[in-house]
Amino acid sequence: MVKPLSFKGDKKVKKRRRTTETNDDDAPQDYHRPEKQLKAGSSKSAAAPNDEAEGEEHDDSWVSADSPSDVSGPIMFVLPTEPPSALACDATGKVFTLPIDNIVDGNPATAEPHDVRQVWVANKIVGTENYRFKGHHGKYLSCDKIGALTASSDAITPLESFSILPTFDTPGTFQIQTLRETFLTVKASKSSKANAAPEVRGDTTEISFDTTLRIRMQARFKPRIKASKEEKAREKISRRELEEAVGRRLEEDEVKRLKRARREGDYHEVMLDLKVKGKHDKYG
């Protein structure tokens, strides 16, 4: 389910949730404790992983994309302007640059959107290596044959298809290329107004500083962070579960050995060794 975007400073709504009673403590069970204390302790231990999982699912912090394969979900294009600005669009489909307010010491790697007009939703086009970028108003970013950018299209055509290329000599930055092999670039405004904002076009054929931009994205959509969280979830197992699997009470070093084996991928081999060891100890 698509969740509404949130920005820095927004208050989080706390959800009330019932916790199931489970006896999943990481320490050896103390069977001399009253039953009520056992249930209370186990309920708290069950609630903690649930709270952590929900926090990870709703992680709305912003991180930098490191490779094109990272790019997915809500993103912000940080343009090479001074001061840094973002690619934005309004409800009429006009595309323009908008200065970034949420930034630390002018560092583009810390930029976060403060205005929904700075946010685009990136998705890979099925069956291709190209991407589409949808604005806050539900229309797609488009670049016509003369390089003019708009965000007023309801459908995907070659004009709304873009490639994301990593910059060879500057890790963490990208080039946005159209299907006509031109690049998005920042240019000085042709307006006669003082302090006019820079313009963005898609008509340059050469990679330069003005075509090199950063992509900021929400952390929960970054594949590497997702994989890391899934790996941590797999590592979580209680002492009681390990003892039930082995069929006997385990020493502290055996518990650590099994947990390390779950991280390293040889869990079943170590489990078998401990089962064999238990039989030898029993009949020795």
CSV table of N, CA and C in Angstrom, one decimal, residues 19-156:
chain,number,residue,atom,x,y,z
A,19,THR,N,-0.4,-7.1,21.7
A,19,THR,CA,0.7,-8.0,21.6
A,19,THR,C,0.3,-9.4,22.0
A,20,THR,N,0.7,-10.4,21.2
A,20,THR,CA,0.4,-11.8,21.6
A,20,THR,C,1.3,-12.3,22.6
A,21,GLU,N,0.8,-13.1,23.5
A,21,GLU,CA,1.6,-13.6,24.6
A,21,GLU,C,2.5,-14.8,24.1
A,22,THR,N,3.7,-14.6,24.3
A,22,THR,CA,4.7,-15.6,23.8
A,22,THR,C,5.8,-15.7,24.8
A,23,ASN,N,6.4,-16.8,24.9
A,23,ASN,CA,7.5,-17.0,25.9
A,23,ASN,C,8.8,-17.1,25.1
A,24,ASP,N,9.4,-16.0,24.8
A,24,ASP,CA,10.5,-16.0,23.8
A,24,ASP,C,11.8,-15.3,24.3
A,25,ASP,N,12.1,-15.5,25.6
A,25,ASP,CA,13.2,-14.7,26.2
A,25,ASP,C,14.5,-15.3,25.7
A,26,ASP,N,15.5,-14.5,25.7
A,26,ASP,CA,16.8,-14.9,25.2
A,26,ASP,C,17.6,-15.6,26.3
A,27,ALA,N,17.2,-15.4,27.5
A,27,ALA,CA,18.0,-16.0,28.6
A,27,ALA,C,17.3,-17.4,29.0
A,28,PRO,N,18.0,-18.2,29.7
A,28,PRO,CA,17.4,-19.5,30.2
A,28,PRO,C,16.2,-19.2,31.0
A,29,GLN,N,15.1,-20.1,30.9
A,29,GLN,CA,13.9,-19.8,31.6
A,29,GLN,C,14.1,-20.1,33.1
A,30,ASP,N,13.5,-19.2,33.9
A,30,ASP,CA,13.4,-19.4,35.3
A,30,ASP,C,12.0,-19.9,35.6
A,31,TYR,N,11.9,-21.2,35.8
A,31,TYR,CA,10.6,-21.8,36.0
A,31,TYR,C,10.1,-21.7,37.4
A,32,HIS,N,10.8,-21.1,38.3
A,32,HIS,CA,10.3,-20.8,39.6
A,32,HIS,C,9.6,-19.5,39.7
A,33,ARG,N,9.6,-18.7,38.7
A,33,ARG,CA,8.9,-17.4,38.7
A,33,ARG,C,7.4,-17.7,38.6
A,34,PRO,N,6.6,-16.8,39.2
A,34,PRO,CA,5.1,-17.0,39.0
A,34,PRO,C,4.7,-16.9,37.6
A,35,GLU,N,3.6,-17.6,37.2
A,35,GLU,CA,3.2,-17.6,35.8
A,35,GLU,C,2.9,-16.2,35.2
A,36,LYS,N,2.3,-15.3,36.1
A,36,LYS,CA,2.0,-14.0,35.6
A,36,LYS,C,3.2,-13.2,35.2
A,37,GLN,N,4.3,-13.4,36.0
A,37,GLN,CA,5.6,-12.7,35.7
A,37,GLN,C,6.1,-13.2,34.4
A,38,LEU,N,6.1,-14.5,34.2
A,38,LEU,CA,6.6,-15.1,32.9
A,38,LEU,C,5.8,-14.5,31.7
A,39,LYS,N,4.5,-14.4,31.8
A,39,LYS,CA,3.7,-13.9,30.7
A,39,LYS,C,4.0,-12.4,30.4
A,40,ALA,N,4.1,-11.7,31.5
A,40,ALA,CA,4.4,-10.3,31.4
A,40,ALA,C,5.7,-10.0,30.7
A,41,GLY,N,6.8,-10.8,31.1
A,41,GLY,CA,8.1,-10.6,30.5
A,41,GLY,C,8.1,-11.0,29.1
A,42,SER,N,7.4,-12.1,28.7
A,42,SER,CA,7.4,-12.6,27.3
A,42,SER,C,6.6,-11.6,26.4
A,43,SER,N,5.6,-11.0,27.0
A,43,SER,CA,4.8,-10.0,26.1
A,43,SER,C,5.7,-8.8,25.8
A,44,LYS,N,6.5,-8.4,26.7
A,44,LYS,CA,7.4,-7.2,26.4
A,44,LYS,C,8.4,-7.6,25.4
A,45,SER,N,9.0,-8.9,25.5
A,45,SER,CA,10.0,-9.3,24.5
A,45,SER,C,9.4,-9.4,23.1
A,46,ALA,N,8.1,-9.8,23.1
A,46,ALA,CA,7.5,-10.0,21.8
A,46,ALA,C,7.1,-8.6,21.2
A,47,ALA,N,6.8,-7.6,22.0
A,47,ALA,CA,6.4,-6.3,21.5
A,47,ALA,C,7.6,-5.6,20.9
A,48,ALA,N,8.8,-5.8,21.5
A,48,ALA,CA,10.0,-5.1,21.1
A,48,ALA,C,10.4,-5.4,19.6
A,49,PRO,N,10.4,-6.6,19.1
A,49,PRO,CA,10.7,-6.8,17.7
A,49,PRO,C,9.6,-6.3,16.8
A,50,ASN,N,8.4,-6.3,17.2
A,50,ASN,CA,7.3,-5.8,16.4
A,50,ASN,C,7.5,-4.3,16.3
A,51,ASP,N,7.8,-3.6,17.4
A,51,ASP,CA,8.0,-2.1,17.3
A,51,ASP,C,9.2,-1.8,16.4
A,52,GLU,N,10.2,-2.6,16.4
A,52,GLU,CA,11.4,-2.4,15.6
A,52,GLU,C,11.1,-2.6,14.1
A,53,ALA,N,10.3,-3.7,13.9
A,53,ALA,CA,9.9,-3.9,12.5
A,53,ALA,C,9.1,-2.8,11.9
A,54,GLU,N,8.1,-2.3,12.7
A,54,GLU,CA,7.3,-1.3,12.2
A,54,GLU,C,8.1,0.0,12.0
A,55,GLY,N,9.1,0.3,12.9
A,55,GLY,CA,9.9,1.4,12.7
A,55,GLY,C,10.7,1.4,11.4
A,56,GLU,N,11.2,0.2,11.1
A,56,GLU,CA,12.0,0.0,9.8
A,56,GLU,C,11.1,0.2,8.6
A,57,GLU,N,9.8,-0.3,8.7
A,57,GLU,CA,8.9,-0.2,7.6
A,57,GLU,C,8.5,1.2,7.3
A,58,HIS,N,8.5,2.0,8.4
A,58,HIS,CA,8.1,3.4,8.2
A,58,HIS,C,9.3,4.4,8.3
A,59,ASP,N,10.5,3.9,8.0
A,59,ASP,CA,11.7,4.7,8.0
A,59,ASP,C,11.6,5.7,6.9
A,60,ASP,N,11.4,7.0,7.3
A,60,ASP,CA,11.2,8.0,6.3
A,60,ASP,C,12.5,8.9,6.2
A,61,SER,N,13.6,8.4,6.7
A,61,SER,CA,14.8,9.2,6.5
A,61,SER,C,15.3,9.1,5.1
A,62,TRP,N,16.1,10.1,4.7
A,62,TRP,CA,16.6,10.2,3.3
A,62,TRP,C,18.1,9.9,3.2
A,63,VAL,N,18.4,9.1,2.2
A,63,VAL,CA,19.8,8.7,2.0
A,63,VAL,C,20.1,8.9,0.5
A,64,SER,N,21.4,8.8,0.2
A,64,SER,CA,21.9,9.0,-1.2
A,64,SER,C,21.9,7.6,-1.9
A,65,ALA,N,21.4,7.7,-3.2
A,65,ALA,CA,21.5,6.5,-4.0
A,65,ALA,C,23.0,6.3,-4.4
A,66,ASP,N,23.5,5.1,-4.4
A,66,ASP,CA,24.9,4.8,-4.7
A,66,ASP,C,25.0,4.3,-6.1
A,67,SER,N,24.0,3.7,-6.6
A,67,SER,CA,24.0,3.1,-8.0
A,67,SER,C,22.6,3.2,-8.6
A,68,PRO,N,22.5,3.1,-9.9
A,68,PRO,CA,21.2,3.2,-10.6
A,68,PRO,C,20.2,2.1,-10.0
A,69,SER,N,20.7,1.0,-9.7
A,69,SER,CA,19.8,-0.1,-9.1
A,69,SER,C,19.2,0.3,-7.8
A,70,ASP,N,19.8,1.3,-7.1
A,70,ASP,CA,19.2,1.7,-5.8
A,70,ASP,C,17.9,2.5,-6.0
A,71,VAL,N,17.8,3.2,-7.2
A,71,VAL,CA,16.8,4.2,-7.4
A,71,VAL,C,15.4,3.6,-7.5
A,72,SER,N,14.5,3.9,-6.5
A,72,SER,CA,13.2,3.4,-6.5
A,72,SER,C,12.4,4.2,-5.5
A,73,GLY,N,11.1,4.4,-5.7
A,73,GLY,CA,10.3,5.1,-4.8
A,73,GLY,C,10.5,6.6,-4.8
A,74,PRO,N,10.1,7.3,-3.7
A,74,PRO,CA,10.2,8.8,-3.7
A,74,PRO,C,11.7,9.2,-3.7
A,75,ILE,N,12.0,10.1,-4.7
A,75,ILE,CA,13.4,10.6,-4.8
A,75,ILE,C,13.4,12.1,-5.0
A,76,MET,N,14.6,12.7,-4.8
A,76,MET,CA,14.8,14.1,-5.1
A,76,MET,C,16.1,14.2,-5.9
A,77,PHE,N,16.0,15.0,-7.0
A,77,PHE,CA,17.2,15.3,-7.8
A,77,PHE,C,17.9,16.5,-7.3
A,78,VAL,N,19.1,16.4,-6.8
A,78,VAL,CA,19.9,17.5,-6.3
A,78,VAL,C,20.7,18.0,-7.4
A,79,LEU,N,20.5,19.2,-7.8
A,79,LEU,CA,21.1,19.8,-9.0
A,79,LEU,C,22.4,20.5,-8.7
A,80,PRO,N,23.4,20.6,-9.6
A,80,PRO,CA,24.7,21.2,-9.3
A,80,PRO,C,24.6,22.7,-9.4
A,81,THR,N,23.8,23.3,-8.6
A,81,THR,CA,23.7,24.8,-8.6
A,81,THR,C,24.3,25.3,-7.3
A,82,GLU,N,24.4,26.6,-7.2
A,82,GLU,CA,25.0,27.3,-6.0
A,82,GLU,C,24.0,28.4,-5.6
A,83,PRO,N,23.3,28.3,-4.5
A,83,PRO,CA,23.3,27.1,-3.6
A,83,PRO,C,22.6,25.9,-4.2
A,84,PRO,N,22.7,24.7,-3.6
A,84,PRO,CA,22.0,23.5,-4.2
A,84,PRO,C,20.5,23.7,-4.4
A,85,SER,N,20.0,23.2,-5.5
A,85,SER,CA,18.5,23.3,-5.7
A,85,SER,C,18.0,21.9,-6.2
A,86,ALA,N,16.7,21.7,-6.2
A,86,ALA,CA,16.1,20.5,-6.6
A,86,ALA,C,15.3,20.7,-7.9
A,87,LEU,N,15.2,19.6,-8.6
A,87,LEU,CA,14.3,19.6,-9.8
A,87,LEU,C,12.8,19.5,-9.2
A,88,ALA,N,12.0,20.5,-9.6
A,88,ALA,CA,10.6,20.5,-9.1
A,88,ALA,C,9.6,20.8,-10.2
A,89,CYS,N,8.4,20.5,-9.9
A,89,CYS,CA,7.3,20.8,-10.9
A,89,CYS,C,6.1,21.3,-10.1
A,90,ASP,N,5.2,22.1,-10.8
A,90,ASP,CA,4.0,22.5,-10.1
A,90,ASP,C,2.8,21.7,-10.7
A,91,ALA,N,1.6,22.1,-10.3
A,91,ALA,CA,0.4,21.3,-10.7
A,91,ALA,C,0.1,21.5,-12.2
A,92,THR,N,0.6,22.6,-12.8
A,92,THR,CA,0.3,22.8,-14.2
A,92,THR,C,1.3,22.0,-15.1
A,93,GLY,N,2.3,21.4,-14.5
A,93,GLY,CA,3.3,20.7,-15.3
A,93,GLY,C,4.6,21.4,-15.6
A,94,LYS,N,4.7,22.7,-15.1
A,94,LYS,CA,5.9,23.4,-15.3
A,94,LYS,C,7.1,22.9,-14.5
A,95,VAL,N,8.2,22.7,-15.1
A,95,VAL,CA,9.4,22.1,-14.4
A,95,VAL,C,10.4,23.3,-14.2
A,96,PHE,N,10.9,23.3,-13.0
A,96,PHE,CA,11.8,24.4,-12.6
A,96,PHE,C,12.7,24.0,-11.5
A,97,THR,N,13.7,24.8,-11.1
A,97,THR,CA,14.6,24.6,-10.0
A,97,THR,C,14.0,25.2,-8.8
A,98,LEU,N,14.2,24.6,-7.6
A,98,LEU,CA,13.7,25.1,-6.4
A,98,LEU,C,14.8,24.9,-5.3
A,99,PRO,N,15.2,26.0,-4.7
A,99,PRO,CA,16.3,25.9,-3.7
A,99,PRO,C,15.9,25.0,-2.5
A,100,ILE,N,16.9,24.3,-2.0
A,100,ILE,CA,16.7,23.3,-1.0
A,100,ILE,C,16.9,23.9,0.4
A,101,ASP,N,15.9,23.9,1.3
A,101,ASP,CA,16.0,24.4,2.6
A,101,ASP,C,16.6,23.4,3.6
A,102,ASN,N,16.2,22.1,3.5
A,102,ASN,CA,16.7,21.1,4.4
A,102,ASN,C,18.0,20.6,3.9
A,103,ILE,N,19.1,21.2,4.3
A,103,ILE,CA,20.4,20.8,3.9
A,103,ILE,C,21.4,21.3,5.0
A,104,VAL,N,22.5,20.5,5.2
A,104,VAL,CA,23.5,20.8,6.3
A,104,VAL,C,24.7,21.4,5.6
A,105,ASP,N,25.0,22.6,5.9
A,105,ASP,CA,26.2,23.3,5.4
A,105,ASP,C,26.4,23.3,3.9
A,106,GLY,N,25.3,23.3,3.2
A,106,GLY,CA,25.3,23.3,1.8
A,106,GLY,C,25.8,22.0,1.1
A,107,ASN,N,25.8,20.9,1.9
A,107,ASN,CA,26.3,19.6,1.4
A,107,ASN,C,25.2,18.9,0.7
A,108,PRO,N,25.3,18.7,-0.6
A,108,PRO,CA,24.2,18.0,-1.4
A,108,PRO,C,23.9,16.6,-0.8
A,109,ALA,N,24.9,15.9,-0.2
A,109,ALA,CA,24.7,14.6,0.3
A,109,ALA,C,23.8,14.6,1.6
A,110,THR,N,23.4,15.8,2.1
A,110,THR,CA,22.5,15.8,3.3
A,110,THR,C,21.2,16.4,2.9
A,111,ALA,N,20.9,16.7,1.7
A,111,ALA,CA,19.7,17.3,1.3
A,111,ALA,C,18.4,16.5,1.5
A,112,GLU,N,17.4,17.1,1.9
A,112,GLU,CA,16.1,16.5,2.1
A,112,GLU,C,15.0,17.4,1.5
A,113,PRO,N,13.9,16.9,1.0
A,113,PRO,CA,12.9,17.8,0.5
A,113,PRO,C,12.1,18.5,1.6
A,114,HIS,N,11.8,19.7,1.4
A,114,HIS,CA,10.9,20.5,2.3
A,114,HIS,C,9.6,20.8,1.6
A,115,ASP,N,9.5,20.5,0.4
A,115,ASP,CA,8.3,20.8,-0.4
A,115,ASP,C,8.0,19.6,-1.3
A,116,VAL,N,6.7,19.2,-1.3
A,116,VAL,CA,6.3,18.1,-2.1
A,116,VAL,C,6.6,18.2,-3.6
A,117,ARG,N,6.7,19.5,-4.1
A,117,ARG,CA,7.0,19.7,-5.5
A,117,ARG,C,8.4,19.2,-5.8
A,118,GLN,N,9.3,19.0,-4.8
A,118,GLN,CA,10.6,18.5,-5.1
A,118,GLN,C,10.7,17.0,-5.2
A,119,VAL,N,9.6,16.3,-4.9
A,119,VAL,CA,9.6,14.9,-4.8
A,119,VAL,C,9.1,14.2,-6.1
A,120,TRP,N,9.8,13.2,-6.6
A,120,TRP,CA,9.4,12.4,-7.8
A,120,TRP,C,9.4,11.0,-7.3
A,121,VAL,N,8.5,10.2,-7.9
A,121,VAL,CA,8.5,8.8,-7.6
A,121,VAL,C,9.1,8.1,-8.8
A,122,ALA,N,10.2,7.4,-8.6
A,122,ALA,CA,10.9,6.7,-9.6
A,122,ALA,C,10.5,5.2,-9.7
A,123,ASN,N,10.3,4.7,-10.9
A,123,ASN,CA,10.1,3.3,-11.2
A,123,ASN,C,10.7,2.9,-12.5
A,124,LYS,N,11.2,1.7,-12.5
A,124,LYS,CA,11.8,1.1,-13.7
A,124,LYS,C,10.7,0.7,-14.6
A,125,ILE,N,10.8,1.0,-15.9
A,125,ILE,CA,9.8,0.7,-16.9
A,125,ILE,C,10.0,-0.8,-17.2
A,126,VAL,N,8.9,-1.6,-17.1
A,126,VAL,CA,8.9,-3.0,-17.2
A,126,VAL,C,9.5,-3.4,-18.6
A,127,GLY,N,10.4,-4.4,-18.5
A,127,GLY,CA,11.0,-4.9,-19.8
A,127,GLY,C,12.1,-4.1,-20.3
A,128,THR,N,12.5,-3.0,-19.6
A,128,THR,CA,13.6,-2.1,-20.1
A,128,THR,C,14.5,-1.8,-18.9
A,129,GLU,N,15.6,-1.1,-19.2
A,129,GLU,CA,16.5,-0.6,-18.2
A,129,GLU,C,16.2,0.9,-17.9
A,130,ASN,N,15.1,1.4,-18.5
A,130,ASN,CA,14.8,2.8,-18.4
A,130,ASN,C,13.9,3.1,-17.2
A,131,TYR,N,13.9,4.4,-16.8
A,131,TYR,CA,13.1,4.8,-15.7
A,131,TYR,C,12.0,5.8,-16.1
A,132,ARG,N,11.0,5.9,-15.3
A,132,ARG,CA,10.0,7.0,-15.4
A,132,ARG,C,9.9,7.7,-14.1
A,133,PHE,N,9.6,9.0,-14.1
A,133,PHE,CA,9.6,9.8,-12.9
A,133,PHE,C,8.2,10.5,-12.8
A,134,LYS,N,7.5,10.2,-11.8
A,134,LYS,CA,6.1,10.8,-11.6
A,134,LYS,C,6.2,11.9,-10.6
A,135,GLY,N,5.6,13.0,-11.0
A,135,GLY,CA,5.5,14.2,-10.1
A,135,GLY,C,4.5,14.0,-9.0
A,136,HIS,N,4.4,15.0,-8.1
A,136,HIS,CA,3.5,14.9,-6.9
A,136,HIS,C,2.0,14.9,-7.4
A,137,HIS,N,1.8,15.5,-8.6
A,137,HIS,CA,0.4,15.6,-9.1
A,137,HIS,C,0.0,14.4,-10.0
A,138,GLY,N,0.8,13.4,-10.1
A,138,GLY,CA,0.5,12.2,-10.8
A,138,GLY,C,0.8,12.2,-12.3
A,139,LYS,N,1.6,13.3,-12.8
A,139,LYS,CA,2.0,13.3,-14.2
A,139,LYS,C,3.5,13.0,-14.3
A,140,TYR,N,3.9,12.6,-15.5
A,140,TYR,CA,5.2,12.1,-15.7
A,140,TYR,C,6.2,13.2,-16.3
A,141,LEU,N,7.4,13.1,-15.8
A,141,LEU,CA,8.4,14.0,-16.4
A,141,LEU,C,8.7,13.6,-17.9
A,142,SER,N,8.8,14.7,-18.7
A,142,SER,CA,8.9,14.4,-20.1
A,142,SER,C,9.9,15.4,-20.7
A,143,CYS,N,10.6,15.0,-21.7
A,143,CYS,CA,11.6,15.9,-22.4
A,143,CYS,C,11.3,15.8,-23.9
A,144,ASP,N,10.9,16.9,-24.5
A,144,ASP,CA,10.6,16.9,-25.9
A,144,ASP,C,11.8,16.9,-26.8
A,145,LYS,N,11.6,17.0,-28.1
A,145,LYS,CA,12.7,16.9,-29.1
A,145,LYS,C,13.7,18.1,-29.1
A,146,ILE,N,13.2,19.2,-28.5
A,146,ILE,CA,14.1,20.4,-28.4
A,146,ILE,C,14.7,20.5,-27.0
A,147,GLY,N,14.4,19.6,-26.1
A,147,GLY,CA,15.0,19.6,-24.8
A,147,GLY,C,14.2,20.3,-23.7
A,148,ALA,N,13.0,20.7,-24.0
A,148,ALA,CA,12.2,21.3,-23.0
A,148,ALA,C,11.6,20.3,-22.1
A,149,LEU,N,11.6,20.5,-20.8
A,149,LEU,CA,11.1,19.6,-19.8
A,149,LEU,C,9.7,20.0,-19.3
A,150,THR,N,8.8,19.1,-19.2
A,150,THR,CA,7.5,19.3,-18.7
A,150,THR,C,7.1,18.1,-17.8
A,151,ALA,N,6.0,18.3,-17.1
A,151,ALA,CA,5.5,17.2,-16.3
A,151,ALA,C,4.0,17.2,-16.4
A,152,SER,N,3.5,16.9,-17.6
A,152,SER,CA,2.1,17.0,-17.9
A,152,SER,C,1.5,15.7,-18.6
A,153,SER,N,2.4,14.7,-18.7
A,153,SER,CA,1.9,13.5,-19.4
A,153,SER,C,1.3,12.5,-18.5
A,154,ASP,N,0.2,11.9,-19.0
A,154,ASP,CA,-0.5,10.8,-18.3
A,154,ASP,C,0.0,9.4,-18.6
A,155,ALA,N,0.7,9.3,-19.8
A,155,ALA,CA,1.2,8.0,-20.3
A,155,ALA,C,2.7,8.0,-20.5
A,156,ILE,N,3.2,6.8,-20.6
A,156,ILE,CA,4.7,6.6,-20.9
A,156,ILE,C,4.9,6.4,-22.3
